[in-house]
Amino acid sequence: MTTNENATPVNFIRHIIDNDLKIGKNQGQVVTRFPPEPNGYLHIGHAKSICLNFGIAAAYNGTCNLRFDDTNPEKESDEYVQAIMRDVEWLGFQWHELRHASDYFEQLYDYAVQLIKDGKAYVDSSTPEQMRANRGSLTEPGKASPDRERSIADNLDLFTRMRAGEFADGQYVLRAKIDMASPNMNMRDPTIYRIRRVHHQRTGDNWCLYPMYDYTHCISDALEGITHSICTLEFEDHRPLYDWVLDELQTPRHPQQIEFARLQLEYTIVSKRKLNQLVMEKHVNGWDDPRMPTIAGLRRAGVTPAAIRDFCERIGLTKQNSWIEMGVLEYCIREDLNENALRAMAVLQPLRVVIDNYPDDQTELLEVSNHPQKPELGKRQIPFAKTILIEQDDFAEVPPPKYKRLVEGGEVRLRGSYVIRCNEIIKDSAGNIIELRCSYDPDTLGKNPEGRKVKGVIHWVSEAHAQAAEVRLYNRLFTVPNPDNEENFLTVVNPNSLEILQGCRVEPSLSGAAIESRYQFERTGYFCVDKDSTAELMVFNRTVTLRDNWVKD
Ligand code: ATP
Ligand code: MG
């Protein structure tokens, strides 16, 4: 994979727009929208749609609205509205106007009245069971409801009374009068209004009558002057209905619906409904759990907006549904963090090393660079003293072949510091190694030792100066690449998706680092400061390992 920041991604949607501009359609304007339903937090799939809609608007000097598709009040909440706005902004996009489908409830109602007057909609008293039975199948036409021929006057009267709250929930619906024999099931007189007494997070109890998605979406697009209404492939079969509504109503504008393949990412789930289930049933610790594929989860894990945008660009745009490997996302995350994260030393599983020939109460401040490839990011000082901590697995009593780290009687370089030699292993009564007695060569700071080669370099922290930390290691949330294929996706949740390491120590320069600060812990991976951090105990989340070491088993 190569990065070409300046290349304009060419995709089939851009071809459509280029052509529209060439023939002077829409007075040369490009207006898009991102239309989430506020029934959960945004996920990585939404990021694709956000990058696409806002990206296209920006590329053509157009505008993009954020519109809440809030027509299902029972599942929606202001918490979700706030989270969605926060996530879109964090991703780096600014909407032109903030809209809500509920802004249009009055206009939508008037349009429905117009449809009734034109003989294009009718009030139906069929029960849901009758409707289902009369819908027909792919091979059989549907059957008309007895109410289909109700007079316009009666329809108007009933619809007015539906709004006035005279009927029970579900007693009547309003249906578009299209074609019960259409080969497209969506055109077999779809329901466009239903009675539902639910409190709406914006309109309160003003309405007991709510418009359906298909009816609402096209009119909202038209009212906002959207030129290109970009949505996912499952709406392809709804496009004739989209066009029918706008044609019948002769709205001043008629946006063009264009479909693309939704993002599906291996080892995770992109469905708000299922993610909600993971949260509610406590398989994860909230919507922003770093294991979640939500924008908030990725953010808390330490992923940057730039990495997500880069990912969305790389995966491209198609009309074919396909699965993207998690490795592609991780690649983008690593590329970005390798470039931008400051380096630091952290010992996740400490082993004490006492340097016997180092003065007891001496501390030296050693200068190390914040980023080896970027001198402009400066240097910092880290304290070195007699007792230091190294990683347990940077020492081996019985070294495997080609082991370059510390062994008894062997030497290793401490990153940014001296070469030490291990002279003795101290064990507890159970035989566990609890300490190494070492010596250092004072003549090896910033230079190689005389007459001998030291191959290994390991990281370390000074025991007395180090900051205590808890480190949370995350693994894939599911054990199979496609959890959606399971009968119950909850049965393939990875029981080992979170591993918590306590007793970790990080270099003192990290004390008090701001939440969301990102670091490369040398030789270990990329980590980010979690909001659970306190002055005494910092908490770090692993964003991603240094290399792709995922083993399929
Ligand atoms: P979910 O099932 O997760 O709720 P949705 O499509 O119902 O998904 P919406 O809030 O209605 O979610 O989506 C807002 C916009 O984001 C829509 O235009 C939708 O097509 C797009 N979108 C949702 N999921 C994906 C995805 N996986 N890939 C690309 N675009 C997506
Ligand atoms: Mg939806």
PDB file of N, CA and C in Angstrom, residues 446-495:
ATOM      1  N   GLY A 446      26.346   6.550  25.439  1.00  0.00           N
ATOM      2  CA  GLY A 446      26.430   7.159  24.106  1.00  0.00           C
ATOM      3  C   GLY A 446      27.560   6.594  23.262  1.00  0.00           C
ATOM      4  N   LYS A 447      28.214   5.553  23.689  1.00  0.00           N
ATOM      5  CA  LYS A 447      29.244   4.942  22.830  1.00  0.00           C
ATOM      6  C   LYS A 447      29.330   3.435  23.079  1.00  0.00           C
ATOM      7  N   ASN A 448      29.908   2.749  22.096  1.00  0.00           N
ATOM      8  CA  ASN A 448      30.017   1.302  22.196  1.00  0.00           C
ATOM      9  C   ASN A 448      31.138   0.916  23.147  1.00  0.00           C
ATOM     10  N   PRO A 449      30.974  -0.208  23.818  1.00  0.00           N
ATOM     11  CA  PRO A 449      32.051  -0.656  24.710  1.00  0.00           C
ATOM     12  C   PRO A 449      33.292  -1.039  23.913  1.00  0.00           C
ATOM     13  N   GLU A 450      34.447  -0.905  24.548  1.00  0.00           N
ATOM     14  CA  GLU A 450      35.720  -1.241  23.905  1.00  0.00           C
ATOM     15  C   GLU A 450      35.838  -2.742  23.708  1.00  0.00           C
ATOM     16  N   GLY A 451      36.132  -3.144  22.509  1.00  0.00           N
ATOM     17  CA  GLY A 451      36.542  -4.519  22.268  1.00  0.00           C
ATOM     18  C   GLY A 451      35.492  -5.609  22.388  1.00  0.00           C
ATOM     19  N   ARG A 452      34.215  -5.243  22.511  1.00  0.00           N
ATOM     20  CA  ARG A 452      33.203  -6.306  22.544  1.00  0.00           C
ATOM     21  C   ARG A 452      31.893  -5.784  21.967  1.00  0.00           C
ATOM     22  N   LYS A 453      31.115  -6.680  21.437  1.00  0.00           N
ATOM     23  CA  LYS A 453      29.851  -6.310  20.781  1.00  0.00           C
ATOM     24  C   LYS A 453      28.688  -6.570  21.732  1.00  0.00           C
ATOM     25  N   VAL A 454      27.793  -5.596  21.847  1.00  0.00           N
ATOM     26  CA  VAL A 454      26.568  -5.808  22.633  1.00  0.00           C
ATOM     27  C   VAL A 454      25.396  -5.660  21.663  1.00  0.00           C
ATOM     28  N   LYS A 455      24.701  -6.740  21.440  1.00  0.00           N
ATOM     29  CA  LYS A 455      23.673  -6.724  20.384  1.00  0.00           C
ATOM     30  C   LYS A 455      22.321  -6.188  20.860  1.00  0.00           C
ATOM     31  N   GLY A 456      21.912  -6.596  22.065  1.00  0.00           N
ATOM     32  CA  GLY A 456      20.545  -6.271  22.485  1.00  0.00           C
ATOM     33  C   GLY A 456      20.403  -4.893  23.094  1.00  0.00           C
ATOM     34  N   VAL A 457      19.230  -4.272  22.854  1.00  0.00           N
ATOM     35  CA  VAL A 457      18.891  -3.008  23.503  1.00  0.00           C
ATOM     36  C   VAL A 457      17.522  -3.226  24.155  1.00  0.00           C
ATOM     37  N   ILE A 458      17.421  -2.921  25.436  1.00  0.00           N
ATOM     38  CA  ILE A 458      16.125  -3.109  26.094  1.00  0.00           C
ATOM     39  C   ILE A 458      15.686  -1.816  26.778  1.00  0.00           C
ATOM     40  N   HIS A 459      14.402  -1.709  27.041  1.00  0.00           N
ATOM     41  CA  HIS A 459      13.900  -0.505  27.716  1.00  0.00           C
ATOM     42  C   HIS A 459      13.856  -0.748  29.221  1.00  0.00           C
ATOM     43  N   TRP A 460      13.701   0.324  29.986  1.00  0.00           N
ATOM     44  CA  TRP A 460      13.830   0.260  31.434  1.00  0.00           C
ATOM     45  C   TRP A 460      13.215   1.510  32.034  1.00  0.00           C
ATOM     46  N   VAL A 461      12.992   1.504  33.324  1.00  0.00           N
ATOM     47  CA  VAL A 461      12.659   2.737  34.060  1.00  0.00           C
ATOM     48  C   VAL A 461      13.354   2.664  35.414  1.00  0.00           C
ATOM     49  N   SER A 462      13.584   3.820  36.007  1.00  0.00           N
ATOM     50  CA  SER A 462      14.173   3.853  37.351  1.00  0.00           C
ATOM     51  C   SER A 462      13.071   3.542  38.357  1.00  0.00           C
ATOM     52  N   GLU A 463      13.329   2.582  39.216  1.00  0.00           N
ATOM     53  CA  GLU A 463      12.275   2.148  40.147  1.00  0.00           C
ATOM     54  C   GLU A 463      11.780   3.282  41.040  1.00  0.00           C
ATOM     55  N   ALA A 464      12.719   4.043  41.564  1.00  0.00           N
ATOM     56  CA  ALA A 464      12.327   5.088  42.518  1.00  0.00           C
ATOM     57  C   ALA A 464      11.567   6.230  41.842  1.00  0.00           C
ATOM     58  N   HIS A 465      11.820   6.452  40.568  1.00  0.00           N
ATOM     59  CA  HIS A 465      11.212   7.608  39.894  1.00  0.00           C
ATOM     60  C   HIS A 465       9.978   7.263  39.084  1.00  0.00           C
ATOM     61  N   ALA A 466       9.803   5.989  38.813  1.00  0.00           N
ATOM     62  CA  ALA A 466       8.758   5.615  37.847  1.00  0.00           C
ATOM     63  C   ALA A 466       7.357   5.913  38.360  1.00  0.00           C
ATOM     64  N   GLN A 467       6.471   6.101  37.431  1.00  0.00           N
ATOM     65  CA  GLN A 467       5.054   6.358  37.706  1.00  0.00           C
ATOM     66  C   GLN A 467       4.316   5.019  37.633  1.00  0.00           C
ATOM     67  N   ALA A 468       3.473   4.772  38.626  1.00  0.00           N
ATOM     68  CA  ALA A 468       2.688   3.528  38.618  1.00  0.00           C
ATOM     69  C   ALA A 468       1.590   3.598  37.559  1.00  0.00           C
ATOM     70  N   ALA A 469       1.330   2.477  36.929  1.00  0.00           N
ATOM     71  CA  ALA A 469       0.321   2.470  35.863  1.00  0.00           C
ATOM     72  C   ALA A 469      -0.383   1.121  35.774  1.00  0.00           C
ATOM     73  N   GLU A 470      -1.610   1.211  35.270  1.00  0.00           N
ATOM     74  CA  GLU A 470      -2.330   0.001  34.873  1.00  0.00           C
ATOM     75  C   GLU A 470      -2.391   0.049  33.350  1.00  0.00           C
ATOM     76  N   VAL A 471      -2.138  -1.086  32.730  1.00  0.00           N
ATOM     77  CA  VAL A 471      -2.150  -1.102  31.270  1.00  0.00           C
ATOM     78  C   VAL A 471      -3.192  -2.105  30.798  1.00  0.00           C
ATOM     79  N   ARG A 472      -4.059  -1.642  29.918  1.00  0.00           N
ATOM     80  CA  ARG A 472      -5.131  -2.505  29.415  1.00  0.00           C
ATOM     81  C   ARG A 472      -4.820  -2.935  27.982  1.00  0.00           C
ATOM     82  N   LEU A 473      -4.698  -4.222  27.828  1.00  0.00           N
ATOM     83  CA  LEU A 473      -4.393  -4.766  26.494  1.00  0.00           C
ATOM     84  C   LEU A 473      -5.691  -5.283  25.891  1.00  0.00           C
ATOM     85  N   TYR A 474      -5.968  -4.866  24.691  1.00  0.00           N
ATOM     86  CA  TYR A 474      -7.213  -5.274  24.043  1.00  0.00           C
ATOM     87  C   TYR A 474      -6.926  -6.217  22.893  1.00  0.00           C
ATOM     88  N   ASN A 475      -7.769  -7.203  22.790  1.00  0.00           N
ATOM     89  CA  ASN A 475      -7.698  -8.098  21.646  1.00  0.00           C
ATOM     90  C   ASN A 475      -9.024  -8.028  20.916  1.00  0.00           C
ATOM     91  N   ARG A 476      -9.108  -8.762  19.819  1.00  0.00           N
ATOM     92  CA  ARG A 476     -10.334  -8.693  19.023  1.00  0.00           C
ATOM     93  C   ARG A 476     -11.555  -9.078  19.842  1.00  0.00           C
ATOM     94  N   LEU A 477     -12.638  -8.418  19.544  1.00  0.00           N
ATOM     95  CA  LEU A 477     -13.852  -8.606  20.332  1.00  0.00           C
ATOM     96  C   LEU A 477     -14.552  -9.919  20.009  1.00  0.00           C
ATOM     97  N   PHE A 478     -14.297 -10.447  18.824  1.00  0.00           N
ATOM     98  CA  PHE A 478     -14.931 -11.712  18.439  1.00  0.00           C
ATOM     99  C   PHE A 478     -13.873 -12.724  18.030  1.00  0.00           C
ATOM    100  N   THR A 479     -14.246 -13.988  18.159  1.00  0.00           N
ATOM    101  CA  THR A 479     -13.275 -15.041  17.857  1.00  0.00           C
ATOM    102  C   THR A 479     -13.350 -15.484  16.401  1.00  0.00           C
ATOM    103  N   VAL A 480     -14.353 -15.023  15.668  1.00  0.00           N
ATOM    104  CA  VAL A 480     -14.487 -15.427  14.265  1.00  0.00           C
ATOM    105  C   VAL A 480     -14.539 -14.175  13.387  1.00  0.00           C
ATOM    106  N   PRO A 481     -14.085 -14.295  12.126  1.00  0.00           N
ATOM    107  CA  PRO A 481     -14.038 -13.114  11.262  1.00  0.00           C
ATOM    108  C   PRO A 481     -15.424 -12.513  10.992  1.00  0.00           C
ATOM    109  N   ASN A 482     -16.430 -13.358  10.943  1.00  0.00           N
ATOM    110  CA  ASN A 482     -17.735 -12.822  10.602  1.00  0.00           C
ATOM    111  C   ASN A 482     -18.802 -13.186  11.625  1.00  0.00           C
ATOM    112  N   PRO A 483     -18.798 -12.489  12.753  1.00  0.00           N
ATOM    113  CA  PRO A 483     -19.744 -12.820  13.834  1.00  0.00           C
ATOM    114  C   PRO A 483     -21.208 -12.709  13.389  1.00  0.00           C
ATOM    115  N   ASP A 484     -21.453 -11.912  12.367  1.00  0.00           N
ATOM    116  CA  ASP A 484     -22.825 -11.741  11.873  1.00  0.00           C
ATOM    117  C   ASP A 484     -23.397 -13.030  11.287  1.00  0.00           C
ATOM    118  N   ASN A 485     -22.506 -13.933  10.880  1.00  0.00           N
ATOM    119  CA  ASN A 485     -22.978 -15.188  10.296  1.00  0.00           C
ATOM    120  C   ASN A 485     -23.460 -16.182  11.336  1.00  0.00           C
ATOM    121  N   GLU A 486     -23.143 -15.910  12.608  1.00  0.00           N
ATOM    122  CA  GLU A 486     -23.540 -16.844  13.661  1.00  0.00           C
ATOM    123  C   GLU A 486     -25.021 -16.685  13.944  1.00  0.00           C
ATOM    124  N   GLU A 487     -25.586 -17.754  14.426  1.00  0.00           N
ATOM    125  CA  GLU A 487     -26.993 -17.680  14.810  1.00  0.00           C
ATOM    126  C   GLU A 487     -27.165 -16.624  15.902  1.00  0.00           C
ATOM    127  N   ASN A 488     -26.250 -16.655  16.860  1.00  0.00           N
ATOM    128  CA  ASN A 488     -26.257 -15.658  17.918  1.00  0.00           C
ATOM    129  C   ASN A 488     -24.835 -15.121  18.074  1.00  0.00           C
ATOM    130  N   PHE A 489     -24.654 -13.884  17.650  1.00  0.00           N
ATOM    131  CA  PHE A 489     -23.295 -13.333  17.624  1.00  0.00           C
ATOM    132  C   PHE A 489     -22.686 -13.253  19.023  1.00  0.00           C
ATOM    133  N   LEU A 490     -23.518 -13.286  20.042  1.00  0.00           N
ATOM    134  CA  LEU A 490     -22.996 -13.178  21.408  1.00  0.00           C
ATOM    135  C   LEU A 490     -22.219 -14.430  21.829  1.00  0.00           C
ATOM    136  N   THR A 491     -22.457 -15.538  21.128  1.00  0.00           N
ATOM    137  CA  THR A 491     -21.740 -16.770  21.481  1.00  0.00           C
ATOM    138  C   THR A 491     -20.290 -16.745  20.992  1.00  0.00           C
ATOM    139  N   VAL A 492     -19.951 -15.811  20.126  1.00  0.00           N
ATOM    140  CA  VAL A 492     -18.570 -15.764  19.635  1.00  0.00           C
ATOM    141  C   VAL A 492     -17.822 -14.516  20.116  1.00  0.00           C
ATOM    142  N   VAL A 493     -18.314 -13.929  21.209  1.00  0.00           N
ATOM    143  CA  VAL A 493     -17.572 -12.838  21.842  1.00  0.00           C
ATOM    144  C   VAL A 493     -16.294 -13.445  22.420  1.00  0.00           C
ATOM    145  N   ASN A 494     -15.178 -12.812  22.172  1.00  0.00           N
ATOM    146  CA  ASN A 494     -13.879 -13.313  22.650  1.00  0.00           C
ATOM    147  C   ASN A 494     -13.779 -13.133  24.175  1.00  0.00           C
ATOM    148  N   PRO A 495     -13.678 -14.231  24.927  1.00  0.00           N
ATOM    149  CA  PRO A 495     -13.608 -14.089  26.391  1.00  0.00           C
ATOM    150  C   PRO A 495     -12.305 -13.438  26.843  1.00  0.00           C
TER     151      PRO A 495
END
